[in-house]
PDB file of C-alpha atoms in Angstrom:
ATOM      1  CA  ASP N1081      70.128 111.784 101.528  1.00 55.00           C
ATOM      2  CA  THR N1082      69.187 114.541 103.973  1.00 78.00           C
ATOM      3  CA  GLY N1083      71.863 117.101 103.268  1.00 92.00           C
ATOM      4  CA  VAL N1084      71.763 120.793 104.145  1.00 95.00           C
ATOM      5  CA  SER N1085      68.691 122.368 102.571  1.00 96.00           C
ATOM      6  CA  GLN N1086      68.266 126.060 101.790  1.00 97.00           C
ATOM      7  CA  ASP N1087      65.164 127.915 100.678  1.00 97.00           C
ATOM      8  CA  PRO N1088      64.616 129.735  98.403  1.00 96.00           C
ATOM      9  CA  ARG N1089      67.312 129.001  95.820  1.00 95.00           C
ATOM     10  CA  HIS N1090      66.910 132.407  94.252  1.00 96.00           C
ATOM     11  CA  LYS N1091      65.428 135.640  95.557  1.00 97.00           C
ATOM     12  CA  ILE N1092      64.968 138.815  93.556  1.00 97.00           C
ATOM     13  CA  THR N1093      63.769 141.865  95.404  1.00 96.00           C
ATOM     14  CA  LYS N1094      63.730 145.624  95.211  1.00 96.00           C
ATOM     15  CA  ARG N1095      66.104 147.749  97.219  1.00 96.00           C
ATOM     16  CA  GLY N1096      64.653 148.576 100.617  1.00 96.00           C
ATOM     17  CA  GLN N1097      62.611 145.400 100.974  1.00 97.00           C
ATOM     18  CA  ASN N1098      63.117 142.816 103.688  1.00 97.00           C
ATOM     19  CA  VAL N1099      64.063 139.244 102.838  1.00 98.00           C
ATOM     20  CA  THR N1100      64.280 136.043 104.875  1.00 98.00           C
ATOM     21  CA  PHE N1101      66.156 132.865 104.039  1.00 97.00           C
ATOM     22  CA  ARG N1102      65.798 129.472 105.633  1.00 98.00           C
ATOM     23  CA  CYS N1103      68.360 126.753 106.265  1.00 98.00           C
ATOM     24  CA  ASP N1104      67.660 123.191 107.405  1.00 97.00           C
ATOM     25  CA  PRO N1105      70.869 121.503 108.569  1.00 95.00           C
ATOM     26  CA  ILE N1106      71.676 117.818 108.581  1.00 92.00           C
ATOM     27  CA  SER N1107      69.500 116.469 111.369  1.00 89.00           C
ATOM     28  CA  GLU N1108      72.180 115.301 113.789  1.00 84.00           C
ATOM     29  CA  HIS N1109      74.331 118.428 113.371  1.00 89.00           C
ATOM     30  CA  ASN N1110      74.266 120.850 116.274  1.00 89.00           C
ATOM     31  CA  ARG N1111      76.354 123.576 114.663  1.00 90.00           C
ATOM     32  CA  LEU N1112      74.987 125.759 111.905  1.00 94.00           C
ATOM     33  CA  TYR N1113      76.898 128.435 109.979  1.00 95.00           C
ATOM     34  CA  TRP N1114      76.016 131.255 107.603  1.00 97.00           C
ATOM     35  CA  TYR N1115      78.443 132.563 104.994  1.00 97.00           C
ATOM     36  CA  ARG N1116      78.150 135.160 102.257  1.00 97.00           C
ATOM     37  CA  GLN N1117      79.818 134.738  98.888  1.00 95.00           C
ATOM     38  CA  THR N1118      80.055 137.572  96.379  1.00 94.00           C
ATOM     39  CA  LEU N1119      80.977 137.059  92.748  1.00 89.00           C
ATOM     40  CA  GLY N1120      84.573 135.987  92.286  1.00 86.00           C
ATOM     41  CA  GLN N1121      85.260 135.726  96.004  1.00 90.00           C
ATOM     42  CA  GLY N1122      85.462 132.991  98.553  1.00 94.00           C
ATOM     43  CA  PRO N1123      82.740 132.636 101.189  1.00 96.00           C
ATOM     44  CA  GLU N1124      82.969 134.999 104.160  1.00 95.00           C
ATOM     45  CA  PHE N1125      81.782 134.001 107.604  1.00 95.00           C
ATOM     46  CA  LEU N1126      78.703 135.760 108.967  1.00 96.00           C
ATOM     47  CA  THR N1127      77.605 133.899 112.089  1.00 95.00           C
ATOM     48  CA  TYR N1128      77.199 130.490 113.673  1.00 92.00           C
ATOM     49  CA  PHE N1129      75.022 128.661 116.177  1.00 92.00           C
ATOM     50  CA  GLN N1130      75.496 125.869 118.638  1.00 89.00           C
ATOM     51  CA  ASN N1131      71.960 124.542 118.949  1.00 91.00           C
ATOM     52  CA  GLU N1132      69.871 127.691 119.540  1.00 92.00           C
ATOM     53  CA  ALA N1133      72.747 129.790 120.904  1.00 91.00           C
ATOM     54  CA  GLN N1134      74.417 132.245 118.550  1.00 91.00           C
ATOM     55  CA  LEU N1135      78.090 131.885 119.425  1.00 89.00           C
ATOM     56  CA  GLU N1136      79.797 134.335 117.104  1.00 88.00           C
ATOM     57  CA  LYS N1137      78.874 137.123 114.724  1.00 90.00           C
ATOM     58  CA  SER N1138      81.139 138.709 112.143  1.00 90.00           C
ATOM     59  CA  ARG N1139      81.485 142.459 111.897  1.00 88.00           C
ATOM     60  CA  LEU N1140      80.076 141.921 108.376  1.00 82.00           C
ATOM     61  CA  LEU N1141      76.740 141.259 110.046  1.00 85.00           C
ATOM     62  CA  SER N1142      75.408 144.807 110.286  1.00 87.00           C
ATOM     63  CA  ASP N1143      72.376 145.712 112.357  1.00 92.00           C
ATOM     64  CA  ARG N1144      70.220 145.141 109.265  1.00 95.00           C
ATOM     65  CA  PHE N1145      71.036 141.430 109.477  1.00 95.00           C
ATOM     66  CA  SER N1146      69.586 139.067 112.041  1.00 95.00           C
ATOM     67  CA  ALA N1147      69.858 135.315 112.331  1.00 96.00           C
ATOM     68  CA  GLU N1148      67.917 132.964 114.535  1.00 96.00           C
ATOM     69  CA  ARG N1149      67.760 129.293 115.309  1.00 96.00           C
ATOM     70  CA  PRO N1150      64.844 129.192 117.733  1.00 90.00           C
ATOM     71  CA  LYS N1151      64.573 125.490 118.441  1.00 86.00           C
ATOM     72  CA  GLY N1152      68.063 124.450 117.542  1.00 84.00           C
ATOM     73  CA  SER N1153      66.948 122.934 114.273  1.00 90.00           C
ATOM     74  CA  PHE N1154      66.395 125.166 111.231  1.00 96.00           C
ATOM     75  CA  SER N1155      67.749 128.699 111.043  1.00 97.00           C
ATOM     76  CA  THR N1156      66.587 131.893 109.381  1.00 97.00           C
ATOM     77  CA  LEU N1157      68.646 134.803 108.140  1.00 97.00           C
ATOM     78  CA  GLU N1158      66.769 138.072 107.690  1.00 97.00           C
ATOM     79  CA  ILE N1159      68.033 141.158 105.913  1.00 97.00           C
ATOM     80  CA  GLN N1160      66.084 144.350 106.502  1.00 97.00           C
ATOM     81  CA  ARG N1161      66.070 147.358 104.166  1.00 97.00           C
ATOM     82  CA  THR N1162      68.126 145.562 101.533  1.00 97.00           C
ATOM     83  CA  GLU N1163      70.864 147.440  99.687  1.00 95.00           C
ATOM     84  CA  GLN N1164      72.613 146.817  96.375  1.00 94.00           C
ATOM     85  CA  GLY N1165      75.659 145.562  98.214  1.00 94.00           C
ATOM     86  CA  ASP N1166      73.637 142.750  99.746  1.00 96.00           C
ATOM     87  CA  SER N1167      73.490 140.989  96.386  1.00 96.00           C
ATOM     88  CA  ALA N1168      75.360 137.741  96.957  1.00 96.00           C
ATOM     89  CA  MET N1169      75.055 134.014  97.481  1.00 96.00           C
ATOM     90  CA  TYR N1170      74.163 133.173 101.076  1.00 97.00           C
ATOM     91  CA  LEU N1171      75.496 129.790 102.089  1.00 97.00           C
ATOM     92  CA  CYS N1172      74.494 127.688 105.052  1.00 97.00           C
ATOM     93  CA  ALA N1173      76.617 124.883 106.457  1.00 95.00           C
ATOM     94  CA  SER N1174      76.334 122.481 109.358  1.00 93.00           C
ATOM     95  CA  SER N1175      78.593 120.200 111.343  1.00 89.00           C
ATOM     96  CA  PRO N1176      78.295 117.884 114.318  1.00 81.00           C
ATOM     97  CA  THR N1177      79.518 118.940 117.727  1.00 71.00           C
ATOM     98  CA  ASP N1178      82.300 116.693 118.840  1.00 64.00           C
ATOM     99  CA  TYR N1179      85.954 116.920 119.526  1.00 52.00           C
ATOM    100  CA  SER N1180      87.067 115.780 116.118  1.00 61.00           C
ATOM    101  CA  ASN N1181      86.363 119.113 114.446  1.00 64.00           C
ATOM    102  CA  GLN N1182      84.422 117.586 111.593  1.00 74.00           C
ATOM    103  CA  PRO N1183      84.254 119.438 108.283  1.00 83.00           C
ATOM    104  CA  GLN N1184      81.249 121.540 107.473  1.00 90.00           C
ATOM    105  CA  HIS N1185      78.646 120.372 104.969  1.00 92.00           C
ATOM    106  CA  PHE N1186      77.222 123.083 102.734  1.00 95.00           C
ATOM    107  CA  GLY N1187      73.829 123.670 101.203  1.00 95.00           C
ATOM    108  CA  ASP N1188      73.196 124.866  97.650  1.00 94.00           C
ATOM    109  CA  GLY N1189      72.876 128.459  98.800  1.00 95.00           C
ATOM    110  CA  THR N1190      70.343 131.223  98.262  1.00 97.00           C
ATOM    111  CA  ARG N1191      71.246 133.710  95.560  1.00 96.00           C
ATOM    112  CA  LEU N1192      69.966 137.189  96.381  1.00 97.00           C
ATOM    113  CA  SER N1193      69.635 139.803  93.657  1.00 96.00           C
ATOM    114  CA  ILE N1194      68.709 143.385  94.565  1.00 96.00           C
ATOM    115  CA  LEU N1195      67.097 145.433  91.804  1.00 91.00           C
TER     116      LEU N1195
ATOM    117  CA  ALA K 763      93.369 137.016 112.333  1.00 82.00           C
ATOM    118  CA  GLN K 764      93.965 134.298 109.797  1.00 88.00           C
ATOM    119  CA  THR K 765      94.313 134.927 106.078  1.00 94.00           C
ATOM    120  CA  VAL K 766      94.316 132.510 103.159  1.00 97.00           C
ATOM    121  CA  THR K 767      95.816 133.413  99.796  1.00 97.00           C
ATOM    122  CA  GLN K 768      95.292 131.636  96.501  1.00 97.00           C
ATOM    123  CA  SER K 769      97.539 133.291  93.949  1.00 96.00           C
ATOM    124  CA  GLN K 770      96.167 131.546  90.851  1.00 96.00           C
ATOM    125  CA  PRO K 771      92.767 132.977  89.840  1.00 96.00           C
ATOM    126  CA  GLU K 772      92.446 130.571  86.918  1.00 97.00           C
ATOM    127  CA  MET K 773      94.143 127.414  85.707  1.00 97.00           C
ATOM    128  CA  SER K 774      93.543 124.907  82.985  1.00 97.00           C
ATOM    129  CA  VAL K 775      94.734 121.356  82.404  1.00 98.00           C
ATOM    130  CA  GLN K 776      94.260 118.686  79.798  1.00 98.00           C
ATOM    131  CA  GLU K 777      92.214 115.661  80.679  1.00 97.00           C
ATOM    132  CA  ALA K 778      94.316 112.877  82.259  1.00 97.00           C
ATOM    133  CA  GLU K 779      97.139 115.247  83.190  1.00 98.00           C
ATOM    134  CA  THR K 780      98.223 116.487  86.613  1.00 98.00           C
ATOM    135  CA  VAL K 781      97.677 119.972  87.999  1.00 98.00           C
ATOM    136  CA  THR K 782      98.717 121.652  91.246  1.00 98.00           C
ATOM    137  CA  LEU K 783      96.784 124.467  92.894  1.00 98.00           C
ATOM    138  CA  SER K 784      98.610 126.722  95.344  1.00 98.00           C
ATOM    139  CA  CYS K 785      97.541 128.050  98.711  1.00 98.00           C
ATOM    140  CA  THR K 786      99.375 129.941 101.426  1.00 98.00           C
ATOM    141  CA  TYR K 787      98.045 131.029 104.768  1.00 97.00           C
ATOM    142  CA  ASP K 788      98.988 133.146 107.705  1.00 96.00           C
ATOM    143  CA  THR K 789      98.184 132.337 111.306  1.00 93.00           C
ATOM    144  CA  SER K 790      99.606 132.473 114.787  1.00 91.00           C
ATOM    145  CA  GLU K 791      97.664 129.365 115.797  1.00 88.00           C
ATOM    146  CA  SER K 792      99.602 126.161 116.327  1.00 86.00           C
ATOM    147  CA  ASN K 793      96.694 123.759 116.056  1.00 87.00           C
ATOM    148  CA  TYR K 794      94.468 124.017 113.030  1.00 91.00           C
ATOM    149  CA  TYR K 795      92.994 122.287 110.011  1.00 92.00           C
ATOM    150  CA  LEU K 796      93.289 123.037 106.336  1.00 95.00           C
ATOM    151  CA  PHE K 797      90.760 122.085 103.699  1.00 95.00           C
ATOM    152  CA  TRP K 798      90.248 122.130  99.988  1.00 97.00           C
ATOM    153  CA  TYR K 799      86.639 122.556  98.904  1.00 97.00           C
ATOM    154  CA  LYS K 800      85.322 122.218  95.361  1.00 96.00           C
ATOM    155  CA  GLN K 801      82.400 124.280  94.026  1.00 94.00           C
ATOM    156  CA  PRO K 802      81.196 123.145  90.589  1.00 92.00           C
ATOM    157  CA  PRO K 803      79.238 125.700  88.549  1.00 86.00           C
ATOM    158  CA  SER K 804      75.844 126.342  90.155  1.00 78.00           C
ATOM    159  CA  ARG K 805      76.329 123.459  92.560  1.00 82.00           C
ATOM    160  CA  GLN K 806      77.051 123.125  96.213  1.00 88.00           C
ATOM    161  CA  MET K 807      80.463 123.261  97.811  1.00 92.00           C
ATOM    162  CA  ILE K 808      81.864 119.867  98.701  1.00 93.00           C
ATOM    163  CA  LEU K 809      84.906 118.833 100.678  1.00 94.00           C
ATOM    164  CA  VAL K 810      87.799 117.460  98.637  1.00 96.00           C
ATOM    165  CA  ILE K 811      90.453 116.845 101.247  1.00 95.00           C
ATOM    166  CA  ARG K 812      91.408 117.762 104.808  1.00 94.00           C
ATOM    167  CA  GLN K 813      94.768 118.102 106.559  1.00 94.00           C
ATOM    168  CA  GLU K 814      95.341 118.274 110.300  1.00 91.00           C
ATOM    169  CA  ALA K 815      98.255 120.562 111.050  1.00 91.00           C
ATOM    170  CA  TYR K 816      99.717 118.336 113.763  1.00 89.00           C
ATOM    171  CA  LYS K 817     100.062 115.484 111.284  1.00 89.00           C
ATOM    172  CA  GLN K 818     103.237 115.515 109.233  1.00 86.00           C
ATOM    173  CA  GLN K 819     101.946 113.024 106.692  1.00 93.00           C
ATOM    174  CA  ASN K 820     100.293 114.615 103.689  1.00 95.00           C
ATOM    175  CA  ALA K 821      96.640 113.712 103.191  1.00 95.00           C
ATOM    176  CA  THR K 822      95.513 111.815 100.110  1.00 95.00           C
ATOM    177  CA  GLU K 823      92.057 111.005  98.753  1.00 94.00           C
ATOM    178  CA  ASN K 824      92.162 108.920  95.598  1.00 96.00           C
ATOM    179  CA  ARG K 825      93.375 111.261  92.814  1.00 97.00           C
ATOM    180  CA  PHE K 826      93.721 114.212  95.211  1.00 98.00           C
ATOM    181  CA  SER K 827      96.727 114.815  97.420  1.00 97.00           C
ATOM    182  CA  VAL K 828      98.206 117.755  99.276  1.00 98.00           C
ATOM    183  CA  ASN K 829     101.693 119.058  99.889  1.00 97.00           C
ATOM    184  CA  PHE K 830     101.563 120.551 103.377  1.00 97.00           C
ATOM    185  CA  GLN K 831     104.587 122.616 104.379  1.00 95.00           C
ATOM    186  CA  LYS K 832     103.830 123.875 107.870  1.00 94.00           C
ATOM    187  CA  ALA K 833     106.930 126.019 108.304  1.00 94.00           C
ATOM    188  CA  ALA K 834     106.327 127.718 104.982  1.00 95.00           C
ATOM    189  CA  LYS K 835     102.559 127.905 105.658  1.00 96.00           C
ATOM    190  CA  SER K 836     101.873 126.376 102.292  1.00 97.00           C
ATOM    191  CA  PHE K 837      99.130 123.915 101.384  1.00 97.00           C
ATOM    192  CA  SER K 838      98.933 122.946  97.721  1.00 98.00           C
ATOM    193  CA  LEU K 839      96.472 120.543  96.094  1.00 98.00           C
ATOM    194  CA  LYS K 840      97.573 118.088  93.421  1.00 98.00           C
ATOM    195  CA  ILE K 841      94.971 116.545  91.154  1.00 98.00           C
ATOM    196  CA  SER K 842      96.223 113.531  89.222  1.00 98.00           C
ATOM    197  CA  ASP K 843      94.586 112.041  86.124  1.00 98.00           C
ATOM    198  CA  SER K 844      92.345 115.111  85.771  1.00 98.00           C
ATOM    199  CA  GLN K 845      88.772 114.440  84.690  1.00 97.00           C
ATOM    200  CA  LEU K 846      86.200 116.703  83.050  1.00 96.00           C
ATOM    201  CA  GLY K 847      84.160 116.547  86.252  1.00 95.00           C
ATOM    202  CA  ASP K 848      87.009 118.215  88.122  1.00 97.00           C
ATOM    203  CA  THR K 849      86.118 121.494  86.422  1.00 97.00           C
ATOM    204  CA  ALA K 850      85.119 123.792  89.287  1.00 97.00           C
ATOM    205  CA  MET K 851      86.175 126.572  91.624  1.00 96.00           C
ATOM    206  CA  TYR K 852      88.555 125.288  94.258  1.00 98.00           C
ATOM    207  CA  PHE K 853      88.781 127.004  97.614  1.00 98.00           C
ATOM    208  CA  CYS K 854      91.466 126.598 100.204  1.00 98.00           C
ATOM    209  CA  ALA K 855      90.180 127.089 103.754  1.00 96.00           C
ATOM    210  CA  PHE K 856      91.596 127.366 107.269  1.00 95.00           C
ATOM    211  CA  MET K 857      89.963 126.431 110.544  1.00 92.00           C
ATOM    212  CA  LYS K 858      91.533 126.685 113.957  1.00 87.00           C
ATOM    213  CA  ARG K 859      91.307 123.605 116.112  1.00 80.00           C
ATOM    214  CA  ALA K 860      89.015 124.060 119.081  1.00 73.00           C
ATOM    215  CA  GLN K 861      87.432 121.950 121.753  1.00 67.00           C
ATOM    216  CA  GLY K 862      83.719 121.537 121.446  1.00 61.00           C
ATOM    217  CA  GLY K 863      83.428 121.305 117.698  1.00 60.00           C
ATOM    218  CA  SER K 864      84.400 122.957 114.477  1.00 64.00           C
ATOM    219  CA  GLU K 865      84.802 126.679 114.128  1.00 82.00           C
ATOM    220  CA  LYS K 866      84.316 129.129 111.291  1.00 89.00           C
ATOM    221  CA  LEU K 867      86.148 128.575 108.036  1.00 93.00           C
ATOM    222  CA  VAL K 868      88.381 131.246 106.527  1.00 95.00           C
ATOM    223  CA  PHE K 869      88.469 130.896 102.750  1.00 97.00           C
ATOM    224  CA  GLY K 870      90.787 132.058 100.014  1.00 97.00           C
ATOM    225  CA  LYS K 871      89.419 133.741  96.905  1.00 96.00           C
ATOM    226  CA  GLY K 872      89.482 130.537  94.922  1.00 97.00           C
ATOM    227  CA  THR K 873      91.065 129.121  91.784  1.00 98.00           C
ATOM    228  CA  LYS K 874      88.907 128.405  88.768  1.00 97.00           C
ATOM    229  CA  LEU K 875      90.079 125.126  87.257  1.00 98.00           C
ATOM    230  CA  THR K 876      89.062 124.082  83.767  1.00 97.00           C
ATOM    231  CA  VAL K 877      89.777 120.582  82.527  1.00 97.00           C
ATOM    232  CA  ASN K 878      89.926 120.467  78.745  1.00 97.00           C
ATOM    233  CA  PRO K 879      89.105 117.349  76.704  1.00 95.00           C
TER     234      PRO K 879
END
């Protein structure tokens, strides 16, 4: 089963370091989403892509955050100069592009811990 | 902007019994979808059930059913014959209907459900 894959599963880093996460969506899915989930909260939308085009970014996505999907397949989410408040689970999801508004399929997430 | 509210942070139920999780939402959209997602401990989020707002009939998926009250903007999840594997965080989510594919999900804060043996 080729579900949504995220790497790494866990990342521990010191404050001020840069980190990069990778997401591989389900192969036939053109839309790819990033969410952030802090402890005890529901996921919050960060950004999403249609193929390689970034269609929407949340105001939560400060200038320290950047996301790319260069060839319309996998995506990376980079956080520069990490801060304590960046500690969270980063979830990736994907869905097909059609007019039926199919539900999003989620990966296992990357848990980021800032020391 | 849409908001989703889950007023029950935690709930518990005995195995084989029925439990209902509450969700209310606020939106000015007329066409949208509502979802319940389940997130077991340390595992990925999976879709439980989906409701299209233009459909009056409540969605059902095996032991899971919803009570969708569009005028009241209420969307509750009923789990019948609860099983130990139903123990998880349950999130209610809203998505506006759009041409060209699905949009971002707006989630509630979740309800932690524990099924006791």
